[in-house]
Amino acid sequence: MDDSLWCRVERYHQDLLVGVDPDLEQIVQDSRRAGLPEIQVTSVQGKFLEIMARLLRSQDILEVGTLGGYSTAWLARGMVPDGRLVTLELVPEYAEFARSNLARIGFSEAIEIRVGDAVESLRDLRAEGYRPFDLIFLDGNKAQYPDYLDGVIELSRPGTLIIADNVVRDGAIVHEDSDDPRVLGVREFNRKIAGDLRLSATALQTVGSKGYDGFSMIFVSGE
Ligand code: DHB
Ligand code: MG
């Protein structure tokens, strides 16, 4: 974390409001040691996800993009006591690493990690008749966000909240001529949301140790 004002403010909020949880901090440290990309949410963002999960009294949570399991752990902490979380990860090594991290902090039963292309896993969940999720966190491959959206709507009900990470990307999202597949993916994702009468959405810009980025908040309000 550098010394910019954004980062100082993030640290202030972390120190005063969020605190440092040894179990969660261990995941960050071990992820760094294991050489995973340091792209997980910050602790203040993780706490936000936990609060959203609590607010929705989440029984069933779905995450796309597990990485080391850090945001997974925050989300799981916000579930009701008998809640279940399914998280989807493309990279088998990340999934295995996350599995051991989550088992160490007591979530081996409550959390299921599915390895493979998330679009296929979403199709599988649907085919298995999985009950609708209360909260869905999208944080996988940004180029696939439009496909994720189709898949997760099928796993939603009116009242489901979908949160999507990295929807601002240093402001690149407004570059209409961008050829970055991640920007193209998020722009198409937004167009699809805007054209879907079942969805009511907004986006919040964020700054801090992970740079300038943002979350979309998409509420499923209709069938
Ligand atoms: C990247 C992915 C993320 O989910 C994130 O939060 C930041 C960066 C990336 O792929 O670069
Ligand atoms: Mg992200």
CSV table of C-alpha atoms and ligand atoms in Angstrom, one decimal:
chain,number,residue,atom,x,y,z
A,1,MET,CA,0.0,0.0,0.0
A,2,ASP,CA,1.6,3.3,-1.0
A,3,ASP,CA,1.3,6.7,0.8
A,4,SER,CA,-1.2,8.4,-1.4
A,5,LEU,CA,-4.1,10.1,0.4
A,6,TRP,CA,-6.5,7.4,-0.9
A,7,CYS,CA,-4.3,4.7,0.7
A,8,ARG,CA,-4.0,6.6,3.9
A,9,VAL,CA,-7.7,6.9,4.1
A,10,GLU,CA,-8.2,3.2,3.3
A,11,ARG,CA,-5.7,2.3,6.1
A,12,TYR,CA,-7.6,4.7,8.5
A,13,HIS,CA,-10.9,2.9,7.8
A,14,GLN,CA,-9.2,-0.5,8.0
A,15,ASP,CA,-7.6,0.3,11.3
A,16,LEU,CA,-10.6,2.0,12.9
A,17,LEU,CA,-13.6,0.1,11.5
A,18,VAL,CA,-12.6,-3.2,9.9
A,19,GLY,CA,-9.6,-4.3,12.0
A,20,VAL,CA,-7.1,-7.0,11.0
A,21,ASP,CA,-8.5,-10.5,11.3
A,22,PRO,CA,-5.6,-13.0,11.6
A,23,ASP,CA,-7.4,-15.7,9.6
A,24,LEU,CA,-8.2,-13.4,6.7
A,25,GLU,CA,-4.8,-11.7,6.8
A,26,GLN,CA,-3.2,-15.2,6.6
A,27,ILE,CA,-4.9,-15.8,3.3
A,28,VAL,CA,-3.5,-12.5,2.0
A,29,GLN,CA,0.0,-13.4,3.2
A,30,ASP,CA,-0.1,-17.0,2.0
A,31,SER,CA,-1.4,-15.8,-1.4
A,32,ARG,CA,1.5,-13.5,-1.8
A,33,ARG,CA,4.0,-16.2,-0.8
A,34,ALA,CA,2.4,-18.6,-3.3
A,35,GLY,CA,2.8,-16.0,-6.0
A,36,LEU,CA,-0.9,-15.5,-6.8
A,37,PRO,CA,-1.7,-12.2,-8.5
A,38,GLU,CA,-2.5,-9.6,-5.8
A,39,ILE,CA,-5.8,-8.7,-7.2
A,40,GLN,CA,-8.1,-9.8,-4.4
A,41,VAL,CA,-10.5,-7.2,-2.9
A,42,THR,CA,-9.1,-5.0,-0.1
A,43,SER,CA,-10.2,-5.6,3.5
A,44,VAL,CA,-12.5,-2.6,3.5
A,45,GLN,CA,-14.2,-4.0,0.4
A,46,GLY,CA,-14.3,-7.5,1.9
A,47,LYS,CA,-16.1,-6.1,4.9
A,48,PHE,CA,-18.6,-4.4,2.6
A,49,LEU,CA,-19.3,-7.8,1.0
A,50,GLU,CA,-19.8,-9.4,4.4
A,51,ILE,CA,-22.2,-6.6,5.4
A,52,MET,CA,-24.2,-7.1,2.1
A,53,ALA,CA,-24.4,-10.8,2.8
A,54,ARG,CA,-25.7,-10.1,6.3
A,55,LEU,CA,-28.2,-7.5,5.2
A,56,LEU,CA,-29.7,-10.1,2.7
A,57,ARG,CA,-29.7,-12.8,5.4
A,58,SER,CA,-27.9,-14.9,2.8
A,59,GLN,CA,-28.5,-18.6,2.8
A,60,ASP,CA,-27.0,-19.2,-0.6
A,61,ILE,CA,-24.1,-17.2,-2.1
A,62,LEU,CA,-22.5,-17.6,-5.5
A,63,GLU,CA,-19.0,-16.3,-6.4
A,64,VAL,CA,-17.4,-16.3,-9.9
A,65,GLY,CA,-13.6,-16.1,-9.5
A,66,THR,CA,-12.2,-17.7,-6.3
A,67,LEU,CA,-8.5,-16.9,-6.6
A,68,GLY,CA,-7.1,-17.6,-3.1
A,69,GLY,CA,-10.5,-17.5,-1.4
A,70,TYR,CA,-10.1,-14.1,0.3
A,71,SER,CA,-13.4,-12.5,-0.9
A,72,THR,CA,-15.0,-16.0,-0.5
A,73,ALA,CA,-14.1,-16.0,3.2
A,74,TRP,CA,-15.6,-12.5,3.7
A,75,LEU,CA,-18.8,-13.4,1.9
A,76,ALA,CA,-19.0,-16.7,3.9
A,77,ARG,CA,-18.7,-14.8,7.1
A,78,GLY,CA,-21.8,-12.9,6.3
A,79,MET,CA,-24.0,-16.0,5.6
A,80,VAL,CA,-26.6,-17.3,8.0
A,81,PRO,CA,-25.2,-20.1,10.2
A,82,ASP,CA,-26.4,-22.9,7.9
A,83,GLY,CA,-25.6,-21.0,4.7
A,84,ARG,CA,-23.9,-22.4,1.7
A,85,LEU,CA,-21.5,-20.8,-0.8
A,86,VAL,CA,-20.6,-22.0,-4.2
A,87,THR,CA,-17.5,-20.4,-5.8
A,88,LEU,CA,-16.2,-21.0,-9.4
A,89,GLU,CA,-12.6,-21.0,-10.4
A,90,LEU,CA,-10.9,-21.7,-13.7
A,91,VAL,CA,-7.4,-22.5,-12.4
A,92,PRO,CA,-7.1,-25.8,-10.6
A,93,GLU,CA,-4.1,-24.7,-8.6
A,94,TYR,CA,-5.9,-21.6,-7.3
A,95,ALA,CA,-8.9,-23.7,-6.4
A,96,GLU,CA,-6.8,-26.2,-4.5
A,97,PHE,CA,-5.0,-23.3,-2.7
A,98,ALA,CA,-8.3,-21.7,-1.8
A,99,ARG,CA,-9.7,-25.0,-0.6
A,100,SER,CA,-7.0,-25.4,1.9
A,101,ASN,CA,-7.2,-21.7,3.0
A,102,LEU,CA,-11.0,-22.0,3.5
A,103,ALA,CA,-10.7,-25.4,5.3
A,104,ARG,CA,-8.2,-23.9,7.7
A,105,ILE,CA,-10.7,-21.3,8.8
A,106,GLY,CA,-13.5,-23.8,9.2
A,107,PHE,CA,-15.4,-23.5,5.9
A,108,SER,CA,-14.7,-26.9,4.3
A,109,GLU,CA,-18.4,-27.9,4.7
A,110,ALA,CA,-20.1,-24.7,3.9
A,111,ILE,CA,-18.2,-23.8,0.7
A,112,GLU,CA,-18.1,-25.7,-2.5
A,113,ILE,CA,-15.4,-24.8,-5.0
A,114,ARG,CA,-16.1,-25.8,-8.6
A,115,VAL,CA,-13.2,-25.9,-11.0
A,116,GLY,CA,-13.6,-25.1,-14.7
A,117,ASP,CA,-15.0,-22.5,-17.1
A,118,ALA,CA,-17.5,-20.5,-15.0
A,119,VAL,CA,-20.0,-20.3,-17.9
A,120,GLU,CA,-20.2,-24.1,-18.0
A,121,SER,CA,-20.3,-24.3,-14.2
A,122,LEU,CA,-23.2,-21.9,-14.2
A,123,ARG,CA,-25.0,-24.0,-16.7
A,124,ASP,CA,-24.4,-27.1,-14.6
A,125,LEU,CA,-25.8,-25.4,-11.5
A,126,ARG,CA,-28.9,-24.5,-13.4
A,127,ALA,CA,-29.2,-28.1,-14.8
A,128,GLU,CA,-28.9,-29.5,-11.3
A,129,GLY,CA,-31.9,-27.4,-10.2
A,130,TYR,CA,-29.8,-25.4,-7.7
A,131,ARG,CA,-32.1,-23.1,-5.7
A,132,PRO,CA,-31.8,-19.4,-6.5
A,133,PHE,CA,-28.9,-17.5,-4.8
A,134,ASP,CA,-29.5,-14.6,-2.5
A,135,LEU,CA,-26.2,-12.8,-3.3
A,136,ILE,CA,-23.9,-13.2,-6.3
A,137,PHE,CA,-20.4,-11.8,-6.6
A,138,LEU,CA,-18.8,-11.6,-10.0
A,139,ASP,CA,-15.0,-11.2,-10.0
A,140,GLY,CA,-13.8,-13.6,-12.7
A,141,ASN,CA,-12.7,-13.0,-16.3
A,142,LYS,CA,-14.0,-9.5,-17.2
A,143,ALA,CA,-14.3,-10.4,-20.9
A,144,GLN,CA,-16.9,-13.0,-19.9
A,145,TYR,CA,-19.0,-10.8,-17.7
A,146,PRO,CA,-21.8,-10.6,-20.4
A,147,ASP,CA,-22.0,-14.5,-20.4
A,148,TYR,CA,-21.8,-14.6,-16.6
A,149,LEU,CA,-24.8,-12.2,-16.5
A,150,ASP,CA,-26.9,-14.6,-18.6
A,151,GLY,CA,-25.9,-17.5,-16.4
A,152,VAL,CA,-26.5,-15.9,-13.0
A,153,ILE,CA,-29.8,-14.4,-13.9
A,154,GLU,CA,-31.0,-18.0,-14.4
A,155,LEU,CA,-29.8,-18.7,-10.9
A,156,SER,CA,-31.5,-15.6,-9.4
A,157,ARG,CA,-35.0,-14.7,-8.1
A,158,PRO,CA,-36.6,-11.3,-7.5
A,159,GLY,CA,-34.6,-9.9,-4.6
A,160,THR,CA,-31.2,-11.4,-5.6
A,161,LEU,CA,-28.3,-8.9,-5.5
A,162,ILE,CA,-25.5,-9.2,-8.0
A,163,ILE,CA,-22.3,-7.3,-7.2
A,164,ALA,CA,-19.6,-7.1,-10.0
A,165,ASP,CA,-16.0,-6.1,-9.3
A,166,ASN,CA,-13.7,-4.1,-11.6
A,167,VAL,CA,-16.3,-2.2,-13.6
A,168,VAL,CA,-14.3,1.1,-13.8
A,169,ARG,CA,-10.6,0.1,-14.5
A,170,ASP,CA,-8.9,3.4,-14.0
A,171,GLY,CA,-11.8,5.0,-16.0
A,172,ALA,CA,-11.0,2.9,-19.1
A,173,ILE,CA,-14.7,1.9,-19.1
A,174,VAL,CA,-15.6,5.2,-20.8
A,175,HIS,CA,-13.1,4.6,-23.7
A,176,GLU,CA,-15.5,3.9,-26.5
A,177,ASP,CA,-12.7,2.8,-28.9
A,178,SER,CA,-11.0,0.5,-26.4
A,179,ASP,CA,-9.9,-2.8,-27.7
A,180,ASP,CA,-9.1,-4.2,-24.3
A,181,PRO,CA,-11.3,-7.3,-24.0
A,182,ARG,CA,-11.9,-6.6,-20.3
A,183,VAL,CA,-13.3,-3.1,-21.1
A,184,LEU,CA,-15.3,-4.5,-24.0
A,185,GLY,CA,-16.7,-7.2,-21.7
A,186,VAL,CA,-17.8,-4.8,-19.0
A,187,ARG,CA,-19.3,-2.3,-21.5
A,188,GLU,CA,-21.3,-5.1,-23.1
A,189,PHE,CA,-22.3,-6.3,-19.6
A,190,ASN,CA,-23.6,-2.8,-18.8
A,191,ARG,CA,-25.5,-2.6,-22.0
A,192,LYS,CA,-27.2,-5.9,-21.3
A,193,ILE,CA,-28.1,-4.8,-17.8
A,194,ALA,CA,-29.5,-1.5,-19.1
A,195,GLY,CA,-31.7,-3.4,-21.6
A,196,ASP,CA,-33.0,-5.9,-19.1
A,197,LEU,CA,-36.3,-4.9,-17.5
A,198,ARG,CA,-35.8,-7.4,-14.7
A,199,LEU,CA,-32.7,-5.6,-13.5
A,200,SER,CA,-32.2,-2.4,-11.6
A,201,ALA,CA,-28.6,-1.2,-11.3
A,202,THR,CA,-26.1,1.3,-10.3
A,203,ALA,CA,-22.3,1.5,-10.0
A,204,LEU,CA,-20.0,2.9,-7.3
A,205,GLN,CA,-16.5,4.1,-8.0
A,206,THR,CA,-13.8,3.1,-5.5
A,207,VAL,CA,-10.3,4.2,-4.8
A,208,GLY,CA,-7.6,2.8,-2.5
A,209,SER,CA,-4.7,0.4,-2.5
A,210,LYS,CA,-6.1,-1.5,-5.5
A,211,GLY,CA,-6.3,1.7,-7.5
A,212,TYR,CA,-9.3,3.4,-9.1
A,213,ASP,CA,-12.0,0.9,-9.9
A,214,GLY,CA,-15.6,0.2,-8.9
A,215,PHE,CA,-18.5,-2.2,-8.1
A,216,SER,CA,-21.7,-2.6,-10.0
A,217,MET,CA,-24.8,-3.3,-7.8
A,218,ILE,CA,-27.5,-5.1,-9.8
A,219,PHE,CA,-30.8,-5.8,-8.1
A,220,VAL,CA,-33.0,-8.4,-9.6
A,221,SER,CA,-36.4,-6.8,-9.2
A,222,GLY,CA,-38.6,-8.8,-11.6
A,223,GLU,CA,-39.2,-12.2,-13.1
B,1,DHB,C1,-7.7,-7.9,-12.2
B,1,DHB,C2,-8.8,-8.7,-11.8
B,1,DHB,C3,-9.5,-8.4,-10.7
B,1,DHB,O1,-10.5,-9.1,-10.3
B,1,DHB,C4,-9.2,-7.2,-9.9
B,1,DHB,O2,-9.9,-7.0,-8.8
B,1,DHB,C5,-8.1,-6.4,-10.3
B,1,DHB,C6,-7.4,-6.7,-11.5
B,1,DHB,C7,-6.9,-8.2,-13.4
B,1,DHB,O3,-7.2,-9.3,-14.0
B,1,DHB,O4,-6.1,-7.5,-13.8
B,2,MG,MG,-11.7,-8.1,-8.9
